[in-house]
Amino acid sequence: MTSSEASVPAGAAKTGGTQSTRLFIRQTSGLVRELGIPAATGISLASVAVVNTFINFNAGLTDFTKSDMYLPLVAAAVIWLVAMFAYRYLLRAVPRAGGEYVYLSRIVSPAAGSVAGLGIAVVFTYVLSTNAHFAAQFTPFMLSGLGAAFHSTAVANAGNHLTSNIAIAWLSVVVMLIVAALSLFSVKIVARIIFWLIVLQVLAFLVLIGMLAFNSHADFTSALATYSNHPGAFQDIINTAKSNGVVFGTSIASAVAIIPFMVLNYNGVLYSYYVGGELRRPGRTYLYASAISIGVLVVLWIGVWALLRARAGLTFMQAQANLGVINPTAYGKITSLSSVAGGLGYGMVLSSDPITKILFATAVPLAEIAVNLAFLTVTTRVLFAQAFDRLLPVGVAKISDRNHAPNVAISIVLVIGIGFCFLTSLVNLGSIVALQSLFFALILLAGGIAATALPMRRADLIPTPGLPDDARRSWLRKVALVGGATTVLALFTIYELIAHSSVYGKFSWESILTLVIVLGAGPVIYLIARQVRRQRNSLDLDMAMRELPPE
Amino acid sequence: MWGKAKGSKKRALRIYFATDLHGSEVCFRKFLAAAKVYEADVIILGGDFAGKAIVPVLTENGSLRARVGGEEITVPESEWGRLSGDLGKAGLYPVRMESGELARLSGDEAALGRLFRSEIAAQMQRWCDLAAERLDPSVRCIITPGNDDPVDADPVIAAHPRVECPELELCDLGPVTMASLGVVPTTPWNTERECSEDELSKQIEEMLEQVPSGQPCILNLHCPPYASGLDDAPELDDTLKPVIRGGRPSIIPVGSHAVRDAIKRYQPVVGLHGHIHESRGVQKIGRTLCVNPGSDYSSGVLRGAVIDLAQDGSCLDFLLTTG
């Protein structure tokens, strides 16, 4: 039984010649597990945390002056679009589940795959904590919204007591514990929980679009004044920001610098390759699903940004986001609207009924819980793989007899994740978003390198049936070219992250140590495990990655 | 931390186990090479050796025409060796035929079934001959069937002097006795070797009752134990398509309760399993080390497991391999 046979075409359509040939398939297990374009598109879109775009909009507005999102949104889409073709070739060559770990193992070397695998496990654990941190940061906004929905001043004001670093750290821990507790249910139930959390955040996003579309700029300024109980709040925020040194307008340099935030925004849009083994005609299905998903997100996000600009105005958004950071006291005197909530906050201002208030208030925390539930599964799976490769104790992969869940792996991820929660809240590890951006840029780089190396190292995996040698060589060059372009674009993203390290993560000893741990964990654990096993006269780990000669 | 030290126990037997090659020529050749590379005393191919598809290659005016990877291709007749080699690597059976025969096979399921069985049997004969040619005489080669393998293939393997096929039998490996069974619980595909959980339980029990008391044994059961983490596969709907939940294919355990119960009851030293290609892993059920090395045959990658056993039959160490 397998899913990999999905790449074998079942039956055939007539494409020419005097009589159509076909493939005869016998009755065996696993031949018909095929996902089509709609299912693959659903997977891609569900992998994108749609409401996180407001977090990234806010990061762009506060970290760079004269920020606008049109160019970053389009440029990031182009980067993913190029990468989409590179992954298409990888998927056609290796139509398996597993993503970069599998591609690097097959194409570069098993060792590179294993090292990348452990790096992914460590970083994913870190990402779990940063997502929990995001959810914690939005707790005051959530309580404020829920207070407004239920007409409870106590609930609304409770958020004001949850803004200190230590409070955010503990809230992050609570989010991690909720995620861990939900993970102990069966996989089916967890999947249902994720589904409904995704539905809620998409619903909030769509309602927000509707509100922005059906209200005018005047409606917004008036609603803000009412919400803030401060006539002229709109103009006062702009004036106060100006007097506090906030610079308005747009600049190309700023837009280019924001691209990494938007690269992160689209992360997940190609994830149907992670289920490559399940796709019908994987290359084609993945390509259509990814192109449709990128198209939908470009339209949706650019549309939302255009609506935000039309209703609130770029000057107001720049003023509000920056004033909240530069002079929170002055900002707080004008309005109680969270400065980090961006579009969701504007939705809250415009909303007049409790249901939409609850939707907006809970969208980000629920989205982060959904993302973390999915990440926890992936992280435990990667830990499993390391345990099976003897890099970690086998007990890490133990499945509980009682609930059939990987309790040990979940506990490990939980403990490390909680540690990261405190570090991200209490220690300056650099910009949290930035480390995520850097990590996903590195993953993209790994994909680009694998695609570039594909025609050189495993040309045998690239199917070009019937092509003459010259045409095949040309095809292989095309694969290398697309892989190379993806590599260059990933390097550009990494360059931007490093060039703007003051925003994306300062090179302090803490941030460098974090990076060293993340990137060096794989090789270090491999070397330690190998040495320990050698001393015990156990099987040499090197044996696990030895290339077998077929002849 | 990385596994229990076994004191002064010395290795008495090294097993290399792989499974689910599904007709992949390149993987079988790697399987034979594994004996030398991993210094194995016994190499075991644990079922599902047969390929799944025949590619009819039409001969027309000095050209060969076939459908490969969803596209119809035409190559000169002189390219037959390369074409058949490429197809064989992926586990496909290329068969040259005239257009009349293709038309006849398209409408005759019985004839197609016979062609499949004959191709599989021929491949098994070639593989056994290759084993005889390439393996060191001191290495034992054991091939047992899985649920996707036609029963007609068993006699071909059993009759070959170089290869053993102890299906539904006990096999003495020195420090341990091995019991083998390729039958699996009912699947949605109605494959060659399936039965109910009760029947499977009975068959396993009958074999294990014959193991002499106190003799350590290992199980070579194609189907992994239920909910062991070695049996995670996508959930299917009524049309046999994967069920999507929360934006991901829903993954559920599909292993055998009978196998799990047998392992819990008899506590063999090791359980060797396959069947679920993407559920590669190792789990302990009680004292039993259960292994599913997974399969990646379509990429030409051989996944396997090296297992060291001591003279007293205890398991010293294991390693999952990718080669």
GROMACS .gro file of N, CA and C in nm, chain A residues 1-3 5 9 12-13 15-16 18-30 32-35 43 46-47 96 106 187-188 191-192 194-195 271 275 278 381 388 390-394 397-399 401 404 458 461 465-466 469 529 533 536 538-541 543-544 546 548-551, chain B residues 1-3 14 29-30 33 37-38 50-56 58 60 65-67 70 72-73 82 99 102 112 116 134 148 189 191 228 232 234-236 240 242 244-249 251 260 275-278 280-284 295-297 299 301 303 308 317-323:
model
  426
    1MET      N    1   0.085  -0.118   0.000
    1MET     CA    2   0.000   0.000   0.000
    1MET      C    3   0.089   0.124   0.000
    2THR      N    4   0.060   0.214  -0.087
    2THR     CA    5   0.140   0.337  -0.091
    2THR      C    6   0.063   0.446  -0.160
    3SER      N    7   0.119   0.564  -0.154
    3SER     CA    8   0.058   0.673  -0.227
    3SER      C    9   0.143   0.713  -0.345
    5GLU      N   10   0.230   0.572  -0.604
    5GLU     CA   11   0.189   0.531  -0.737
    5GLU      C   12   0.095   0.629  -0.803
    9PRO      N   13   0.014   0.695  -1.447
    9PRO     CA   14  -0.114   0.729  -1.505
    9PRO      C   15  -0.206   0.609  -1.517
   12ALA      N   16  -0.534   0.578  -2.028
   12ALA     CA   17  -0.468   0.675  -2.115
   12ALA      C   18  -0.567   0.739  -2.208
   13ALA      N   19  -0.535   0.860  -2.249
   13ALA     CA   20  -0.616   0.926  -2.349
   13ALA      C   21  -0.544   0.919  -2.482
   15THR      N   22  -0.362   1.034  -2.785
   15THR     CA   23  -0.287   1.156  -2.812
   15THR      C   24  -0.231   1.157  -2.954
   16GLY      N   25  -0.259   1.061  -3.029
   16GLY     CA   26  -0.204   1.060  -3.166
   16GLY      C   27  -0.168   0.920  -3.206
   18THR      N   28  -0.177   0.578  -3.475
   18THR     CA   29  -0.286   0.503  -3.534
   18THR      C   30  -0.375   0.439  -3.429
   19GLN      N   31  -0.312   0.398  -3.318
   19GLN     CA   32  -0.391   0.339  -3.210
   19GLN      C   33  -0.332   0.385  -3.078
   20SER      N   34  -0.419   0.424  -2.987
   20SER     CA   35  -0.368   0.475  -2.861
   20SER      C   36  -0.310   0.360  -2.778
   21THR      N   37  -0.194   0.385  -2.719
   21THR     CA   38  -0.140   0.288  -2.626
   21THR      C   39  -0.202   0.318  -2.490
   22ARG      N   40  -0.176   0.233  -2.393
   22ARG     CA   41  -0.229   0.257  -2.259
   22ARG      C   42  -0.143   0.183  -2.159
   23LEU      N   43  -0.174   0.204  -2.034
   23LEU     CA   44  -0.101   0.137  -1.928
   23LEU      C   45  -0.196   0.036  -1.867
   24PHE      N   46  -0.151  -0.088  -1.855
   24PHE     CA   47  -0.234  -0.189  -1.789
   24PHE      C   48  -0.195  -0.195  -1.642
   25ILE      N   49  -0.293  -0.176  -1.556
   25ILE     CA   50  -0.264  -0.178  -1.413
   25ILE      C   51  -0.342  -0.292  -1.349
   26ARG      N   52  -0.273  -0.370  -1.269
   26ARG     CA   53  -0.345  -0.479  -1.205
   26ARG      C   54  -0.400  -0.433  -1.070
   27GLN      N   55  -0.487  -0.514  -1.018
   27GLN     CA   56  -0.556  -0.479  -0.893
   27GLN      C   57  -0.458  -0.494  -0.776
   28THR      N   58  -0.401  -0.382  -0.733
   28THR     CA   59  -0.313  -0.385  -0.616
   28THR      C   60  -0.350  -0.269  -0.526
   29SER      N   61  -0.291  -0.270  -0.408
   29SER     CA   62  -0.326  -0.165  -0.312
   29SER      C   63  -0.260  -0.033  -0.351
   30GLY      N   64  -0.333   0.075  -0.330
   30GLY     CA   65  -0.272   0.207  -0.336
   30GLY      C   66  -0.275   0.279  -0.468
   32VAL      N   67  -0.527   0.413  -0.645
   32VAL     CA   68  -0.628   0.513  -0.677
   32VAL      C   69  -0.637   0.626  -0.575
   33ARG      N   70  -0.536   0.637  -0.491
   33ARG     CA   71  -0.539   0.747  -0.395
   33ARG      C   72  -0.489   0.874  -0.463
   34GLU      N   73  -0.576   0.943  -0.526
   34GLU     CA   74  -0.533   1.058  -0.605
   34GLU      C   75  -0.606   1.184  -0.563
   35LEU      N   76  -0.529   1.287  -0.540
   35LEU     CA   77  -0.587   1.418  -0.510
   35LEU      C   78  -0.582   1.503  -0.637
   43ILE      N   79  -0.545   2.248   0.008
   43ILE     CA   80  -0.430   2.224   0.097
   43ILE      C   81  -0.339   2.346   0.099
   46ALA      N   82  -0.512   2.640   0.278
   46ALA     CA   83  -0.527   2.614   0.421
   46ALA      C   84  -0.393   2.625   0.494
   47SER      N   85  -0.283   2.614   0.418
   47SER     CA   86  -0.150   2.621   0.481
   47SER      C   87  -0.105   2.764   0.504
   96ARG      N   88   0.705   1.233  -0.391
   96ARG     CA   89   0.686   1.177  -0.257
   96ARG      C   90   0.648   1.284  -0.158
  106ARG      N   91   1.756   1.288  -0.150
  106ARG     CA   92   1.766   1.216  -0.277
  106ARG      C   93   1.865   1.280  -0.372
  187VAL      N   94  -0.587   1.202   1.574
  187VAL     CA   95  -0.550   1.282   1.457
  187VAL      C   96  -0.675   1.336   1.388
  188LYS      N   97  -0.779   1.254   1.384
  188LYS     CA   98  -0.904   1.295   1.317
  188LYS      C   99  -0.963   1.417   1.386
  191ALA      N  100  -0.757   1.725   1.326
  191ALA     CA  101  -0.779   1.777   1.191
  191ALA      C  102  -0.909   1.858   1.186
  192ARG      N  103  -1.012   1.808   1.255
  192ARG     CA  104  -1.140   1.882   1.256
  192ARG      C  105  -1.125   2.016   1.327
  194ILE      N  106  -0.853   2.194   1.351
  194ILE     CA  107  -0.778   2.284   1.261
  194ILE      C  108  -0.873   2.338   1.154
  195PHE      N  109  -0.955   2.250   1.099
  195PHE     CA  110  -1.046   2.292   0.993
  195PHE      C  111  -1.136   2.407   1.038
  271TYR      N  112   0.249   2.447  -0.047
  271TYR     CA  113   0.263   2.327   0.036
  271TYR      C  114   0.194   2.202  -0.018
  275VAL      N  115   0.248   1.691   0.000
  275VAL     CA  116   0.168   1.569  -0.016
  275VAL      C  117   0.182   1.519  -0.159
  278GLU      N  118   0.050   1.198  -0.298
  278GLU     CA  119  -0.094   1.174  -0.306
  278GLU      C  120  -0.157   1.240  -0.428
  381ARG      N  121   0.678   1.474   1.378
  381ARG     CA  122   0.715   1.383   1.269
  381ARG      C  123   0.864   1.393   1.240
  388PHE      N  124   1.438   0.761   1.426
  388PHE     CA  125   1.455   0.642   1.342
  388PHE      C  126   1.594   0.637   1.282
  390ARG      N  127   1.848   0.720   1.443
  390ARG     CA  128   1.930   0.700   1.563
  390ARG      C  129   2.003   0.825   1.608
  391LEU      N  130   1.959   0.942   1.560
  391LEU     CA  131   2.020   1.067   1.605
  391LEU      C  132   1.960   1.109   1.739
  392LEU      N  133   1.842   1.062   1.766
  392LEU     CA  134   1.777   1.086   1.895
  392LEU      C  135   1.735   0.950   1.951
  393PRO      N  136   1.711   0.941   2.082
  393PRO     CA  137   1.670   0.812   2.138
  393PRO      C  138   1.539   0.763   2.075
  394VAL      N  139   1.530   0.631   2.056
  394VAL     CA  140   1.412   0.574   1.993
  394VAL      C  141   1.285   0.604   2.072
  397ALA      N  142   1.012   0.856   1.971
  397ALA     CA  143   0.908   0.826   1.872
  397ALA      C  144   0.800   0.734   1.928
  398LYS      N  145   0.807   0.705   2.056
  398LYS     CA  146   0.712   0.609   2.116
  398LYS      C  147   0.568   0.658   2.101
  399ILE      N  148   0.482   0.567   2.052
  399ILE     CA  149   0.340   0.597   2.041
  399ILE      C  150   0.270   0.540   2.165
  401ASP      N  151   0.021   0.368   2.409
  401ASP     CA  152  -0.078   0.260   2.396
  401ASP      C  153  -0.218   0.311   2.426
  404HIS      N  154  -0.272   0.658   2.155
  404HIS     CA  155  -0.211   0.644   2.022
  404HIS      C  156  -0.147   0.775   1.975
  458ARG      N  157   2.101   1.399  -1.023
  458ARG     CA  158   2.005   1.290  -1.043
  458ARG      C  159   1.921   1.313  -1.169
  461LEU      N  160   1.630   1.096  -1.261
  461LEU     CA  161   1.497   1.108  -1.202
  461LEU      C  162   1.405   1.201  -1.282
  465PRO      N  163   1.047   1.125  -2.141
  465PRO     CA  164   1.035   1.009  -2.229
  465PRO      C  165   1.029   1.048  -2.375
  466GLY      N  166   1.108   0.978  -2.455
  466GLY     CA  167   1.099   0.997  -2.599
  466GLY      C  168   1.173   1.118  -2.652
  469ASP      N  169   1.831   1.328  -2.750
  469ASP     CA  170   1.933   1.370  -2.653
  469ASP      C  171   1.948   1.521  -2.645
  529ALA      N  172   2.610   1.161   1.838
  529ALA     CA  173   2.544   1.030   1.834
  529ALA      C  174   2.638   0.926   1.773
  533ARG      N  175   2.789   0.599   1.971
  533ARG     CA  176   2.762   0.465   1.919
  533ARG      C  177   2.891   0.390   1.888
  536ARG      N  178   3.032   0.239   2.189
  536ARG     CA  179   2.955   0.124   2.237
  536ARG      C  180   2.960   0.007   2.140
  538SER      N  181   2.832  -0.003   1.862
  538SER     CA  182   2.702  -0.017   1.796
  538SER      C  183   2.720   0.000   1.645
  539LEU      N  184   2.613  -0.018   1.572
  539LEU     CA  185   2.618   0.000   1.427
  539LEU      C  186   2.658   0.144   1.394
  540ASP      N  187   2.749   0.158   1.299
  540ASP     CA  188   2.797   0.291   1.263
  540ASP      C  189   2.688   0.369   1.191
  541LEU      N  190   2.661   0.491   1.240
  541LEU     CA  191   2.555   0.573   1.179
  541LEU      C  192   2.583   0.600   1.031
  543MET      N  193   2.661   0.408   0.819
  543MET     CA  194   2.604   0.300   0.738
  543MET      C  195   2.463   0.335   0.689
  544ALA      N  196   2.393   0.415   0.768
  544ALA     CA  197   2.254   0.447   0.734
  544ALA      C  198   2.244   0.529   0.607
  546ARG      N  199   2.480   0.519   0.347
  546ARG     CA  200   2.572   0.469   0.244
  546ARG      C  201   2.498   0.444   0.112
  548LEU      N  202   2.406   0.259  -0.209
  548LEU     CA  203   2.418   0.119  -0.250
  548LEU      C  204   2.442   0.112  -0.401
  549PRO      N  205   2.543   0.038  -0.443
  549PRO     CA  206   2.566   0.025  -0.587
  549PRO      C  207   2.470  -0.077  -0.649
  550PRO      N  208   2.391  -0.039  -0.748
  550PRO     CA  209   2.298  -0.138  -0.804
  550PRO      C  210   2.370  -0.243  -0.888
  551GLU      N  211   2.489  -0.212  -0.935
  551GLU     CA  212   2.561  -0.310  -1.019
  551GLU      C  213   2.689  -0.356  -0.952
  552MET      N  214   2.193   0.686   2.630
  552MET     CA  215   2.092   0.775   2.572
  552MET      C  216   2.050   0.730   2.434
  553TRP      N  217   2.145   0.679   2.359
  553TRP     CA  218   2.111   0.640   2.222
  553TRP      C  219   2.091   0.488   2.209
  554GLY      N  220   2.042   0.425   2.306
  554GLY     CA  221   2.017   0.281   2.299
  554GLY      C  222   2.091   0.210   2.411
  565ARG      N  223   2.358  -1.092   1.157
  565ARG     CA  224   2.315  -0.960   1.109
  565ARG      C  225   2.214  -0.981   0.996
  580ARG      N  226   1.854  -0.491  -0.732
  580ARG     CA  227   2.000  -0.501  -0.746
  580ARG      C  228   2.069  -0.439  -0.623
  581LYS      N  229   2.012  -0.332  -0.575
  581LYS     CA  230   2.067  -0.271  -0.453
  581LYS      C  231   2.047  -0.364  -0.333
  584ALA      N  232   2.316  -0.602  -0.338
  584ALA     CA  233   2.442  -0.536  -0.301
  584ALA      C  234   2.448  -0.508  -0.151
  588VAL      N  235   2.759  -0.457   0.137
  588VAL     CA  236   2.779  -0.322   0.193
  588VAL      C  237   2.754  -0.321   0.343
  589TYR      N  238   2.649  -0.391   0.386
  589TYR     CA  239   2.615  -0.390   0.529
  589TYR      C  240   2.668  -0.513   0.603
  601ALA      N  241   0.624  -0.789  -0.644
  601ALA     CA  242   0.570  -0.782  -0.780
  601ALA      C  243   0.536  -0.641  -0.823
  602GLY      N  244   0.560  -0.612  -0.949
  602GLY     CA  245   0.526  -0.481  -1.005
  602GLY      C  246   0.376  -0.466  -1.024
  603LYS      N  247   0.335  -0.345  -1.057
  603LYS     CA  248   0.192  -0.317  -1.061
  603LYS      C  249   0.139  -0.288  -1.201
  604ALA      N  250   0.226  -0.259  -1.294
  604ALA     CA  251   0.174  -0.214  -1.424
  604ALA      C  252   0.256  -0.268  -1.541
  605ILE      N  253   0.185  -0.296  -1.646
  605ILE     CA  254   0.248  -0.336  -1.772
  605ILE      C  255   0.240  -0.219  -1.869
  606VAL      N  256   0.352  -0.189  -1.931
  606VAL     CA  257   0.352  -0.085  -2.033
  606VAL      C  258   0.358  -0.155  -2.169
  607PRO      N  259   0.248  -0.156  -2.243
  607PRO     CA  260   0.254  -0.216  -2.377
  607PRO      C  261   0.338  -0.128  -2.469
  609LEU      N  262   0.424  -0.077  -2.847
  609LEU     CA  263   0.379  -0.117  -2.981
  609LEU      C  264   0.493  -0.108  -3.082
  611GLU      N  265   0.589  -0.060  -3.453
  611GLU     CA  266   0.529  -0.007  -3.576
  611GLU      C  267   0.637   0.048  -3.667
  616ARG      N  268   0.635   0.244  -2.977
  616ARG     CA  269   0.546   0.347  -2.925
  616ARG      C  270   0.488   0.301  -2.791
  617ALA      N  271   0.492   0.390  -2.693
  617ALA     CA  272   0.440   0.352  -2.560
  617ALA      C  273   0.390   0.476  -2.487
  618ARG      N  274   0.313   0.451  -2.384
  618ARG     CA  275   0.265   0.562  -2.301
  618ARG      C  276   0.345   0.558  -2.170
  621GLY      N  277   0.223   0.940  -1.859
  621GLY     CA  278   0.108   1.014  -1.908
  621GLY      C  279   0.125   1.067  -2.050
  623GLU      N  280   0.247   0.996  -2.462
  623GLU     CA  281   0.275   0.893  -2.562
  623GLU      C  282   0.409   0.924  -2.628
  624ILE      N  283   0.496   0.824  -2.632
  624ILE     CA  284   0.630   0.849  -2.687
  624ILE      C  285   0.660   0.750  -2.798
  633ARG      N  286   1.724   0.064  -2.381
  633ARG     CA  287   1.720   0.179  -2.290
  633ARG      C  288   1.579   0.201  -2.234
  650SER      N  289  -0.035  -0.423  -3.248
  650SER     CA  290  -0.157  -0.350  -3.213
  650SER      C  291  -0.276  -0.445  -3.192
  653LEU      N  292  -0.266  -0.577  -2.842
  653LEU     CA  293  -0.304  -0.471  -2.748
  653LEU      C  294  -0.457  -0.459  -2.740
  663LEU      N  295  -0.514  -1.065  -1.967
  663LEU     CA  296  -0.427  -0.965  -1.906
  663LEU      C  297  -0.372  -1.018  -1.773
  667PHE      N  298   0.017  -1.069  -1.670
  667PHE     CA  299   0.078  -1.016  -1.547
  667PHE      C  300   0.151  -1.127  -1.472
  685ARG      N  301   2.519  -1.320  -0.787
  685ARG     CA  302   2.586  -1.208  -0.720
  685ARG      C  303   2.615  -1.230  -0.571
  699ASP      N  304   0.027  -0.803  -0.228
  699ASP     CA  305   0.017  -0.768  -0.370
  699ASP      C  306   0.083  -0.870  -0.462
  740TRP      N  307  -0.884  -0.275  -0.175
  740TRP     CA  308  -0.847  -0.309  -0.313
  740TRP      C  309  -0.865  -0.456  -0.347
  742THR      N  310  -0.692  -0.734  -0.277
  742THR     CA  311  -0.567  -0.782  -0.337
  742THR      C  312  -0.551  -0.933  -0.322
  779SER      N  313   0.052   0.145   1.561
  779SER     CA  314   0.189   0.137   1.612
  779SER      C  315   0.275   0.252   1.562
  783ASP      N  316   0.058   0.420   0.955
  783ASP     CA  317  -0.018   0.542   0.926
  783ASP      C  318  -0.033   0.561   0.775
  785PRO      N  319  -0.312   0.741   0.451
  785PRO     CA  320  -0.424   0.831   0.430
  785PRO      C  321  -0.559   0.758   0.438
  786GLU      N  322  -0.652   0.824   0.505
  786GLU     CA  323  -0.790   0.771   0.512
  786GLU      C  324  -0.854   0.787   0.374
  787LEU      N  325  -0.930   0.687   0.329
  787LEU     CA  326  -0.991   0.692   0.196
  787LEU      C  327  -1.143   0.703   0.208
  791LEU      N  328  -1.229   0.564  -0.289
  791LEU     CA  329  -1.087   0.534  -0.267
  791LEU      C  330  -0.998   0.655  -0.288
  793PRO      N  331  -0.827   1.009  -0.112
  793PRO     CA  332  -0.793   1.050   0.024
  793PRO      C  333  -0.892   1.152   0.081
  795ILE      N  334  -0.968   1.469   0.300
  795ILE     CA  335  -0.895   1.588   0.344
  795ILE      C  336  -0.963   1.645   0.468
  796ARG      N  337  -0.885   1.662   0.573
  796ARG     CA  338  -0.939   1.727   0.695
  796ARG      C  339  -0.840   1.834   0.739
  797GLY      N  340  -0.891   1.951   0.766
  797GLY     CA  341  -0.804   2.059   0.813
  797GLY      C  342  -0.695   2.093   0.714
  798GLY      N  343  -0.728   2.080   0.584
  798GLY     CA  344  -0.631   2.116   0.481
  798GLY      C  345  -0.520   2.014   0.461
  799ARG      N  346  -0.535   1.896   0.514
  799ARG     CA  347  -0.434   1.791   0.499
  799ARG      C  348  -0.504   1.658   0.477
  800PRO      N  349  -0.439   1.565   0.405
  800PRO     CA  350  -0.498   1.432   0.400
  800PRO      C  351  -0.507   1.374   0.541
  802ILE      N  352  -0.478   1.120   0.813
  802ILE     CA  353  -0.393   1.001   0.829
  802ILE      C  354  -0.448   0.916   0.943
  811ARG      N  355  -0.088  -0.705   1.609
  811ARG     CA  356  -0.056  -0.639   1.736
  811ARG      C  357  -0.078  -0.734   1.854
  826HIS      N  358   0.435  -0.302   0.390
  826HIS     CA  359   0.298  -0.276   0.351
  826HIS      C  360   0.265  -0.127   0.339
  827ILE      N  361   0.298  -0.049   0.441
  827ILE     CA  362   0.269   0.095   0.439
  827ILE      C  363   0.399   0.169   0.409
  828HIS      N  364   0.414   0.205   0.283
  828HIS     CA  365   0.545   0.256   0.238
  828HIS      C  366   0.590   0.380   0.313
  829GLU      N  367   0.496   0.470   0.341
  829GLU     CA  368   0.537   0.598   0.397
  829GLU      C  369   0.531   0.602   0.548
  831ARG      N  370   0.752   0.461   0.752
  831ARG     CA  371   0.884   0.412   0.794
  831ARG      C  372   0.905   0.443   0.941
  832GLY      N  373   0.950   0.346   1.015
  832GLY     CA  374   0.975   0.375   1.156
  832GLY      C  375   1.008   0.253   1.238
  833VAL      N  376   1.026   0.277   1.365
  833VAL     CA  377   1.059   0.172   1.461
  833VAL      C  378   0.976   0.199   1.587
  834GLN      N  379   0.916   0.097   1.641
  834GLN     CA  380   0.840   0.112   1.766
  834GLN      C  381   0.864  -0.009   1.853
  835LYS      N  382   0.859   0.014   1.982
  835LYS     CA  383   0.867  -0.098   2.077
  835LYS      C  384   0.725  -0.130   2.123
  846SER      N  385   0.925   0.219   0.201
  846SER     CA  386   0.967   0.190   0.063
  846SER      C  387   0.965   0.317  -0.020
  847ASP      N  388   1.066   0.329  -0.106
  847ASP     CA  389   1.077   0.444  -0.196
  847ASP      C  390   1.119   0.392  -0.332
  848TYR      N  391   1.060   0.279  -0.370
  848TYR     CA  392   1.107   0.207  -0.489
  848TYR      C  393   1.096   0.289  -0.617
  850SER      N  394   1.155   0.591  -0.671
  850SER     CA  395   1.269   0.681  -0.688
  850SER      C  396   1.398   0.604  -0.708
  852VAL      N  397   1.531   0.428  -0.482
  852VAL     CA  398   1.600   0.431  -0.353
  852VAL      C  399   1.557   0.309  -0.273
  854ARG      N  400   1.512   0.142   0.073
  854ARG     CA  401   1.506   0.162   0.218
  854ARG      C  402   1.512   0.026   0.285
  859ASP      N  403   2.109  -0.639   1.429
  859ASP     CA  404   2.209  -0.728   1.485
  859ASP      C  405   2.148  -0.809   1.599
  868ASP      N  406   2.121  -0.429   1.829
  868ASP     CA  407   2.116  -0.294   1.773
  868ASP      C  408   2.040  -0.299   1.640
  869PHE      N  409   1.998  -0.183   1.595
  869PHE     CA  410   1.934  -0.175   1.464
  869PHE      C  411   1.965  -0.041   1.400
  870LEU      N  412   1.946  -0.034   1.270
  870LEU     CA  413   1.966   0.091   1.198
  870LEU      C  414   1.878   0.088   1.073
  871LEU      N  415   1.803   0.195   1.054
  871LEU     CA  416   1.728   0.207   0.929
  871LEU      C  417   1.821   0.266   0.824
  872THR      N  418   1.817   0.213   0.705
  872THR     CA  419   1.912   0.257   0.602
  872THR      C  420   1.839   0.313   0.480
  873THR      N  421   1.909   0.398   0.409
  873THR     CA  422   1.860   0.451   0.281
  873THR      C  423   1.975   0.443   0.183
  874GLY      N  424   1.959   0.366   0.080
  874GLY     CA  425   2.074   0.351  -0.010
  874GLY      C  426   2.038   0.349  -0.155
   0.00000   0.00000   0.00000
